[in-house]
Amino acid sequence: MITKCLFPAAGYGTRFLPATKSIPKEMLPIVNKPLIHYGIDEARKAGINEFGFVTGRSKRAIEDYLDYNPEIESSIKGSSKEKLLEDTTKMISESTFTYVRQKQMKGLGHAILTGEALIGKNPFAVILADDLCEGDVLSQMVKLYNKFKCSIVAIEEVPKEDTSKYGVIAGKEIENGVFMIHDMVEKPEPKNAPSNLAIIGRYILTPDIFDILRDTKPGKGGEIQITDALLHQAKKGMVLGYKFKGKRFDCGSVDGFVEATNYFYKKFYL
Ligand code: G1P
């Protein structure tokens, strides 16, 4: 059973400066809901209600957001605005949230290893909140995990010229959209990419990944890469790539952020 989800959320979000000078990038709203809230909703749909956050300096707004705010709640009580907070209050009451700080920025693999204290010896999900997904991607992955019981990464075809923005896999398709991975490279130049199947920010990881991460040397950009640890895991056992059904918005880029804003505005408000 996957009951826990880890959100690496220590990054500075420099692409969104000056907004991210004092607001965590995970708190930037798509219409009226912060990115992190979309991620939590997706995980809750997959049956998860224990959330761990790997945060850093200037990220306290995340903790405040995921707690009751009695002052606001009482000031809107009985008014038409009460319904604006209803779902959020329910989400808070049904979930637990724990936090650990990543003191140094040493890459996504290091962030996930820092989260070990919150996860323990359980298989767990990872969501990178700036990849905003539509279509219950994590639910699809949990279903697949229940069948194969191994680490899984969500993948999507990207234009070949974009491979240097992603971890890229190569694998053998064992069933429709499910690839047994035999190679993985972090942010390869197009000419060195083993395919155009890019990893997006949804993972299910088995807990042996922590021991592997402890022994993983810094890779691309001098950082400890989850991609390198997963390749090691794939060579020892099995890691799957899953071509999810749904839509992903790269909200770490201005174009993707605007695209997601228009999409959710049309979906919920027009
Ligand atoms: C991270 C991972 C990369 C993955 C990407 C998905 O990179 O290192 O393998 O493809 O997330 O969003 P980042 O975007 O944090 O640089």
mmCIF file of C-alpha atoms and ligand atoms in Angstrom:
data_model
loop_
_atom_site.group_PDB
_atom_site.id
_atom_site.type_symbol
_atom_site.label_atom_id
_atom_site.label_comp_id
_atom_site.label_asym_id
_atom_site.label_seq_id
_atom_site.Cartn_x
_atom_site.Cartn_y
_atom_site.Cartn_z
ATOM 1 C CA MET A 1 0.000 0.000 0.000
ATOM 2 C CA ILE A 2 1.252 3.472 -0.843
ATOM 3 C CA THR A 3 0.155 5.768 1.991
ATOM 4 C CA LYS A 4 2.874 8.417 1.936
ATOM 5 C CA CYS A 5 3.883 11.083 -0.515
ATOM 6 C CA LEU A 6 7.040 13.170 -0.415
ATOM 7 C CA PHE A 7 7.230 16.666 -1.877
ATOM 8 C CA PRO A 8 10.764 17.902 -2.485
ATOM 9 C CA ALA A 9 10.192 21.636 -2.068
ATOM 10 C CA ALA A 10 13.476 23.240 -1.151
ATOM 11 C CA GLY A 11 14.323 24.767 -4.556
ATOM 12 C CA TYR A 12 14.503 28.542 -4.877
ATOM 13 C CA GLY A 13 12.346 28.877 -8.006
ATOM 14 C CA THR A 14 14.693 31.481 -9.438
ATOM 15 C CA ARG A 15 12.915 31.422 -12.794
ATOM 16 C CA PHE A 16 9.984 33.149 -11.110
ATOM 17 C CA LEU A 17 11.909 35.950 -9.412
ATOM 18 C CA PRO A 18 10.974 38.430 -8.088
ATOM 19 C CA ALA A 19 7.747 36.591 -7.025
ATOM 20 C CA THR A 20 9.737 33.799 -5.377
ATOM 21 C CA LYS A 21 11.835 36.192 -3.302
ATOM 22 C CA SER A 22 9.463 35.682 -0.406
ATOM 23 C CA ILE A 23 6.899 33.140 -1.686
ATOM 24 C CA PRO A 24 7.897 29.490 -2.171
ATOM 25 C CA LYS A 25 7.469 28.556 -5.847
ATOM 26 C CA GLU A 26 5.167 25.725 -4.683
ATOM 27 C CA MET A 27 2.795 28.403 -3.344
ATOM 28 C CA LEU A 28 2.378 30.208 -6.672
ATOM 29 C CA PRO A 29 -1.299 29.898 -7.567
ATOM 30 C CA ILE A 30 -2.812 28.525 -10.732
ATOM 31 C CA VAL A 31 -5.943 30.712 -10.628
ATOM 32 C CA ASN A 32 -6.731 30.568 -6.864
ATOM 33 C CA LYS A 33 -5.010 27.388 -5.712
ATOM 34 C CA PRO A 34 -1.292 26.985 -5.015
ATOM 35 C CA LEU A 35 0.635 24.416 -7.046
ATOM 36 C CA ILE A 36 1.276 22.321 -3.946
ATOM 37 C CA HIS A 37 -2.465 21.990 -3.355
ATOM 38 C CA TYR A 38 -2.979 20.496 -6.832
ATOM 39 C CA GLY A 39 -0.287 17.934 -6.016
ATOM 40 C CA ILE A 40 -1.915 17.056 -2.689
ATOM 41 C CA ASP A 41 -5.314 16.675 -4.376
ATOM 42 C CA GLU A 42 -3.798 14.294 -6.927
ATOM 43 C CA ALA A 43 -2.183 12.204 -4.176
ATOM 44 C CA ARG A 44 -5.394 12.123 -2.124
ATOM 45 C CA LYS A 45 -7.243 10.752 -5.137
ATOM 46 C CA ALA A 46 -4.649 7.951 -5.130
ATOM 47 C CA GLY A 47 -5.582 7.109 -1.514
ATOM 48 C CA ILE A 48 -2.641 8.917 0.130
ATOM 49 C CA ASN A 49 -3.107 11.102 3.206
ATOM 50 C CA GLU A 50 0.339 11.304 4.803
ATOM 51 C CA PHE A 51 2.469 14.034 3.303
ATOM 52 C CA GLY A 52 6.129 14.797 3.882
ATOM 53 C CA PHE A 53 7.798 17.988 2.703
ATOM 54 C CA VAL A 54 11.476 18.559 2.195
ATOM 55 C CA THR A 55 11.671 22.304 2.622
ATOM 56 C CA GLY A 56 14.339 24.916 3.137
ATOM 57 C CA ARG A 57 14.775 28.491 4.179
ATOM 58 C CA SER A 58 11.877 30.843 3.191
ATOM 59 C CA LYS A 59 9.393 28.001 2.835
ATOM 60 C CA ARG A 60 7.339 28.518 5.966
ATOM 61 C CA ALA A 61 4.309 29.655 3.967
ATOM 62 C CA ILE A 62 3.768 25.981 3.024
ATOM 63 C CA GLU A 63 3.301 25.004 6.684
ATOM 64 C CA ASP A 64 0.946 27.907 7.305
ATOM 65 C CA TYR A 65 -1.098 26.989 4.250
ATOM 66 C CA LEU A 66 -1.510 23.391 5.433
ATOM 67 C CA ASP A 67 -2.904 24.379 8.818
ATOM 68 C CA TYR A 68 -6.216 25.820 9.961
ATOM 69 C CA ASN A 69 -6.561 29.588 10.029
ATOM 70 C CA PRO A 70 -9.203 30.220 12.729
ATOM 71 C CA GLU A 71 -9.193 33.974 12.190
ATOM 72 C CA ILE A 72 -10.115 33.762 8.499
ATOM 73 C CA GLU A 73 -12.458 30.820 9.093
ATOM 74 C CA SER A 74 -14.472 32.709 11.692
ATOM 75 C CA SER A 75 -14.539 35.919 9.676
ATOM 76 C CA ILE A 76 -16.146 34.222 6.648
ATOM 77 C CA LYS A 77 -18.415 31.895 8.627
ATOM 78 C CA GLY A 78 -22.001 32.106 7.425
ATOM 79 C CA SER A 79 -21.042 34.202 4.372
ATOM 80 C CA SER A 80 -21.017 33.205 0.715
ATOM 81 C CA LYS A 81 -17.214 32.954 0.916
ATOM 82 C CA GLU A 82 -17.312 30.044 3.347
ATOM 83 C CA LYS A 83 -17.423 27.549 0.505
ATOM 84 C CA LEU A 84 -14.119 28.847 -0.883
ATOM 85 C CA LEU A 85 -12.287 27.228 2.031
ATOM 86 C CA GLU A 86 -14.464 24.139 2.512
ATOM 87 C CA ASP A 87 -12.380 21.664 0.473
ATOM 88 C CA THR A 88 -9.131 22.966 1.907
ATOM 89 C CA THR A 89 -10.301 22.605 5.510
ATOM 90 C CA LYS A 90 -11.482 19.063 4.752
ATOM 91 C CA MET A 91 -8.124 18.208 3.136
ATOM 92 C CA ILE A 92 -6.275 19.545 6.199
ATOM 93 C CA SER A 93 -8.467 17.615 8.636
ATOM 94 C CA GLU A 94 -7.998 14.337 6.754
ATOM 95 C CA SER A 95 -4.219 14.539 6.274
ATOM 96 C CA THR A 96 -1.000 14.640 8.254
ATOM 97 C CA PHE A 97 1.876 16.882 7.228
ATOM 98 C CA THR A 98 5.469 16.544 8.327
ATOM 99 C CA TYR A 99 8.494 18.618 7.400
ATOM 100 C CA VAL A 100 12.233 18.341 7.242
ATOM 101 C CA ARG A 101 14.694 20.925 6.018
ATOM 102 C CA GLN A 102 17.278 20.282 3.352
ATOM 103 C CA LYS A 103 20.095 22.412 4.675
ATOM 104 C CA GLN A 104 22.164 22.404 1.499
ATOM 105 C CA MET A 105 21.004 22.212 -2.090
ATOM 106 C CA LYS A 106 22.661 19.077 -3.387
ATOM 107 C CA GLY A 107 20.112 17.887 -5.935
ATOM 108 C CA LEU A 108 16.825 16.002 -6.155
ATOM 109 C CA GLY A 109 18.392 12.711 -5.031
ATOM 110 C CA HIS A 110 19.774 14.416 -1.939
ATOM 111 C CA ALA A 111 16.376 16.014 -1.249
ATOM 112 C CA ILE A 112 14.671 12.628 -1.426
ATOM 113 C CA LEU A 113 17.311 11.113 0.863
ATOM 114 C CA THR A 114 16.657 13.958 3.317
ATOM 115 C CA GLY A 115 13.013 12.861 3.300
ATOM 116 C CA GLU A 116 13.922 9.404 4.602
ATOM 117 C CA ALA A 117 13.220 10.605 8.149
ATOM 118 C CA LEU A 118 9.589 11.215 7.128
ATOM 119 C CA ILE A 119 9.101 8.056 5.069
ATOM 120 C CA GLY A 120 10.813 5.222 6.919
ATOM 121 C CA LYS A 121 10.794 1.780 5.345
ATOM 122 C CA ASN A 122 7.732 2.119 3.163
ATOM 123 C CA PRO A 123 7.230 2.408 -0.561
ATOM 124 C CA PHE A 124 6.228 6.001 -1.254
ATOM 125 C CA ALA A 125 5.217 8.462 -3.938
ATOM 126 C CA VAL A 126 7.129 11.596 -4.920
ATOM 127 C CA ILE A 127 5.491 14.614 -6.508
ATOM 128 C CA LEU A 128 7.380 17.568 -7.950
ATOM 129 C CA ALA A 129 4.695 20.209 -7.572
ATOM 130 C CA ASP A 130 5.836 22.305 -10.513
ATOM 131 C CA ASP A 131 4.837 19.471 -12.841
ATOM 132 C CA LEU A 132 1.078 19.970 -12.631
ATOM 133 C CA CYS A 133 -0.857 16.954 -13.897
ATOM 134 C CA GLU A 134 -4.407 16.513 -15.018
ATOM 135 C CA GLY A 135 -5.851 12.997 -15.184
ATOM 136 C CA ASP A 136 -5.058 11.359 -11.810
ATOM 137 C CA VAL A 137 -1.571 10.312 -12.861
ATOM 138 C CA LEU A 138 -0.561 9.107 -9.392
ATOM 139 C CA SER A 139 -3.663 6.876 -9.141
ATOM 140 C CA GLN A 140 -2.614 5.204 -12.396
ATOM 141 C CA MET A 141 0.885 4.677 -11.007
ATOM 142 C CA VAL A 142 -0.325 3.273 -7.681
ATOM 143 C CA LYS A 143 -2.400 0.733 -9.607
ATOM 144 C CA LEU A 144 0.686 -0.286 -11.541
ATOM 145 C CA TYR A 145 2.733 -0.473 -8.332
ATOM 146 C CA ASN A 146 0.179 -2.846 -6.821
ATOM 147 C CA LYS A 147 0.773 -5.146 -9.779
ATOM 148 C CA PHE A 148 4.583 -4.965 -10.083
ATOM 149 C CA LYS A 149 5.760 -3.817 -6.604
ATOM 150 C CA CYS A 150 8.778 -1.919 -7.928
ATOM 151 C CA SER A 151 9.880 1.675 -8.450
ATOM 152 C CA ILE A 152 8.045 3.479 -11.245
ATOM 153 C CA VAL A 153 8.712 6.787 -13.011
ATOM 154 C CA ALA A 154 6.132 8.663 -15.054
ATOM 155 C CA ILE A 155 7.333 9.311 -18.587
ATOM 156 C CA GLU A 156 6.191 11.341 -21.547
ATOM 157 C CA GLU A 157 7.442 11.775 -25.110
ATOM 158 C CA VAL A 158 9.157 15.120 -25.587
ATOM 159 C CA PRO A 159 10.647 16.743 -28.694
ATOM 160 C CA LYS A 160 14.172 15.434 -29.124
ATOM 161 C CA GLU A 161 15.628 18.960 -28.766
ATOM 162 C CA ASP A 162 14.216 19.135 -25.202
ATOM 163 C CA THR A 163 15.953 16.069 -23.745
ATOM 164 C CA SER A 164 18.491 18.249 -21.916
ATOM 165 C CA LYS A 165 15.694 19.453 -19.599
ATOM 166 C CA TYR A 166 14.812 15.989 -18.268
ATOM 167 C CA GLY A 167 15.941 12.608 -17.093
ATOM 168 C CA VAL A 168 15.552 10.350 -20.140
ATOM 169 C CA ILE A 169 14.983 6.591 -20.131
ATOM 170 C CA ALA A 170 15.415 3.694 -22.509
ATOM 171 C CA GLY A 171 13.471 0.500 -21.998
ATOM 172 C CA LYS A 172 11.586 -2.395 -23.441
ATOM 173 C CA GLU A 173 7.811 -2.028 -23.668
ATOM 174 C CA ILE A 174 6.430 -4.981 -21.669
ATOM 175 C CA GLU A 175 2.804 -3.952 -21.886
ATOM 176 C CA ASN A 176 0.986 -1.036 -23.417
ATOM 177 C CA GLY A 177 2.781 2.117 -22.159
ATOM 178 C CA VAL A 178 4.860 0.242 -19.550
ATOM 179 C CA PHE A 179 8.633 0.109 -20.114
ATOM 180 C CA MET A 180 11.175 -2.035 -18.306
ATOM 181 C CA ILE A 181 14.033 0.444 -17.961
ATOM 182 C CA HIS A 182 17.597 -0.507 -18.893
ATOM 183 C CA ASP A 183 19.102 2.949 -19.263
ATOM 184 C CA MET A 184 18.527 6.369 -17.763
ATOM 185 C CA VAL A 185 20.479 9.586 -18.282
ATOM 186 C CA GLU A 186 20.006 12.885 -16.485
ATOM 187 C CA LYS A 187 19.511 15.821 -18.869
ATOM 188 C CA PRO A 188 21.390 14.451 -21.907
ATOM 189 C CA GLU A 189 22.115 16.543 -24.969
ATOM 190 C CA PRO A 190 19.799 15.364 -27.785
ATOM 191 C CA LYS A 191 22.654 13.538 -29.543
ATOM 192 C CA ASN A 192 23.394 11.498 -26.395
ATOM 193 C CA ALA A 193 19.778 10.851 -25.352
ATOM 194 C CA PRO A 194 18.839 7.165 -25.286
ATOM 195 C CA SER A 195 15.270 8.036 -26.449
ATOM 196 C CA ASN A 196 12.797 10.903 -26.274
ATOM 197 C CA LEU A 197 10.976 9.414 -23.271
ATOM 198 C CA ALA A 198 11.397 11.988 -20.507
ATOM 199 C CA ILE A 199 10.792 11.514 -16.794
ATOM 200 C CA ILE A 200 8.245 13.899 -15.358
ATOM 201 C CA GLY A 201 7.785 14.757 -11.702
ATOM 202 C CA ARG A 202 5.896 11.684 -10.483
ATOM 203 C CA TYR A 203 7.707 8.723 -8.931
ATOM 204 C CA ILE A 204 6.866 5.702 -6.861
ATOM 205 C CA LEU A 205 9.958 4.518 -5.029
ATOM 206 C CA THR A 206 10.691 1.423 -2.996
ATOM 207 C CA PRO A 207 12.545 2.230 0.239
ATOM 208 C CA ASP A 208 15.807 0.515 -0.778
ATOM 209 C CA ILE A 209 16.325 3.680 -2.844
ATOM 210 C CA PHE A 210 17.592 5.393 0.335
ATOM 211 C CA ASP A 211 20.583 3.053 0.710
ATOM 212 C CA ILE A 212 21.310 3.449 -2.988
ATOM 213 C CA LEU A 213 21.112 7.249 -2.688
ATOM 214 C CA ARG A 214 23.530 7.210 0.256
ATOM 215 C CA ASP A 215 26.108 5.624 -2.063
ATOM 216 C CA THR A 216 25.286 7.703 -5.151
ATOM 217 C CA LYS A 217 28.090 10.053 -6.172
ATOM 218 C CA PRO A 218 27.298 13.546 -7.463
ATOM 219 C CA GLY A 219 26.374 13.395 -11.161
ATOM 220 C CA LYS A 220 25.063 15.980 -13.638
ATOM 221 C CA GLY A 221 25.678 19.507 -12.350
ATOM 222 C CA GLY A 222 27.613 18.149 -9.351
ATOM 223 C CA GLU A 223 24.313 17.132 -7.731
ATOM 224 C CA ILE A 224 23.086 13.807 -6.360
ATOM 225 C CA GLN A 225 20.608 12.700 -8.989
ATOM 226 C CA ILE A 226 17.598 10.439 -8.381
ATOM 227 C CA THR A 227 18.012 9.378 -12.021
ATOM 228 C CA ASP A 228 21.437 7.832 -11.251
ATOM 229 C CA ALA A 229 20.094 6.033 -8.171
ATOM 230 C CA LEU A 230 17.154 4.676 -10.171
ATOM 231 C CA LEU A 231 19.459 3.360 -12.892
ATOM 232 C CA HIS A 232 21.361 1.465 -10.204
ATOM 233 C CA GLN A 233 18.067 0.088 -8.885
ATOM 234 C CA ALA A 234 17.012 -0.892 -12.420
ATOM 235 C CA LYS A 235 20.264 -2.813 -12.907
ATOM 236 C CA LYS A 236 19.877 -4.677 -9.603
ATOM 237 C CA GLY A 237 16.173 -5.399 -10.045
ATOM 238 C CA MET A 238 13.400 -3.699 -11.908
ATOM 239 C CA VAL A 239 12.285 -0.110 -12.490
ATOM 240 C CA LEU A 240 9.385 0.729 -14.769
ATOM 241 C CA GLY A 241 8.664 3.766 -16.903
ATOM 242 C CA TYR A 242 4.968 4.483 -17.273
ATOM 243 C CA LYS A 243 3.576 6.554 -20.132
ATOM 244 C CA PHE A 244 0.715 8.109 -18.188
ATOM 245 C CA LYS A 245 -2.663 9.043 -19.564
ATOM 246 C CA GLY A 246 -3.410 12.710 -19.024
ATOM 247 C CA LYS A 247 -1.847 16.099 -19.444
ATOM 248 C CA ARG A 248 1.164 17.691 -17.808
ATOM 249 C CA PHE A 249 1.946 21.364 -17.464
ATOM 250 C CA ASP A 250 5.527 22.407 -16.801
ATOM 251 C CA CYS A 251 4.736 25.110 -14.267
ATOM 252 C CA GLY A 252 8.441 25.553 -13.597
ATOM 253 C CA SER A 253 8.494 27.534 -16.855
ATOM 254 C CA VAL A 254 6.580 30.742 -17.524
ATOM 255 C CA ASP A 255 4.988 29.320 -20.700
ATOM 256 C CA GLY A 256 3.749 26.182 -18.906
ATOM 257 C CA PHE A 257 2.501 28.244 -15.975
ATOM 258 C CA VAL A 258 0.439 30.501 -18.244
ATOM 259 C CA GLU A 259 -0.852 27.494 -20.203
ATOM 260 C CA ALA A 260 -1.979 25.808 -16.954
ATOM 261 C CA THR A 261 -3.592 29.035 -15.749
ATOM 262 C CA ASN A 262 -5.646 29.337 -18.944
ATOM 263 C CA TYR A 263 -6.563 25.647 -18.880
ATOM 264 C CA PHE A 264 -7.800 25.617 -15.262
ATOM 265 C CA TYR A 265 -9.514 28.985 -15.635
ATOM 266 C CA LYS A 266 -11.520 27.652 -18.593
ATOM 267 C CA LYS A 267 -12.203 24.368 -16.813
ATOM 268 C CA PHE A 268 -13.431 25.769 -13.495
ATOM 269 C CA TYR A 269 -14.546 29.323 -14.136
ATOM 270 C CA LEU A 270 -15.982 29.673 -17.633
HETATM 271 C C1 G1P B 1 14.082 16.793 -12.132
HETATM 272 C C2 G1P B 1 14.788 15.468 -12.431
HETATM 273 C C3 G1P B 1 14.627 15.091 -13.897
HETATM 274 C C4 G1P B 1 13.157 15.072 -14.260
HETATM 275 C C5 G1P B 1 12.486 16.416 -13.893
HETATM 276 C C6 G1P B 1 10.975 16.338 -14.081
HETATM 277 O O1 G1P B 1 14.766 17.837 -12.789
HETATM 278 O O2 G1P B 1 16.160 15.588 -12.067
HETATM 279 O O3 G1P B 1 15.203 13.836 -14.121
HETATM 280 O O4 G1P B 1 13.024 14.820 -15.645
HETATM 281 O O5 G1P B 1 12.736 16.756 -12.516
HETATM 282 O O6 G1P B 1 10.381 17.586 -13.866
HETATM 283 P P1 G1P B 1 14.509 19.393 -12.451
HETATM 284 O O7 G1P B 1 13.355 19.810 -13.293
HETATM 285 O O8 G1P B 1 14.226 19.470 -10.993
HETATM 286 O O9 G1P B 1 15.777 20.089 -12.840
#
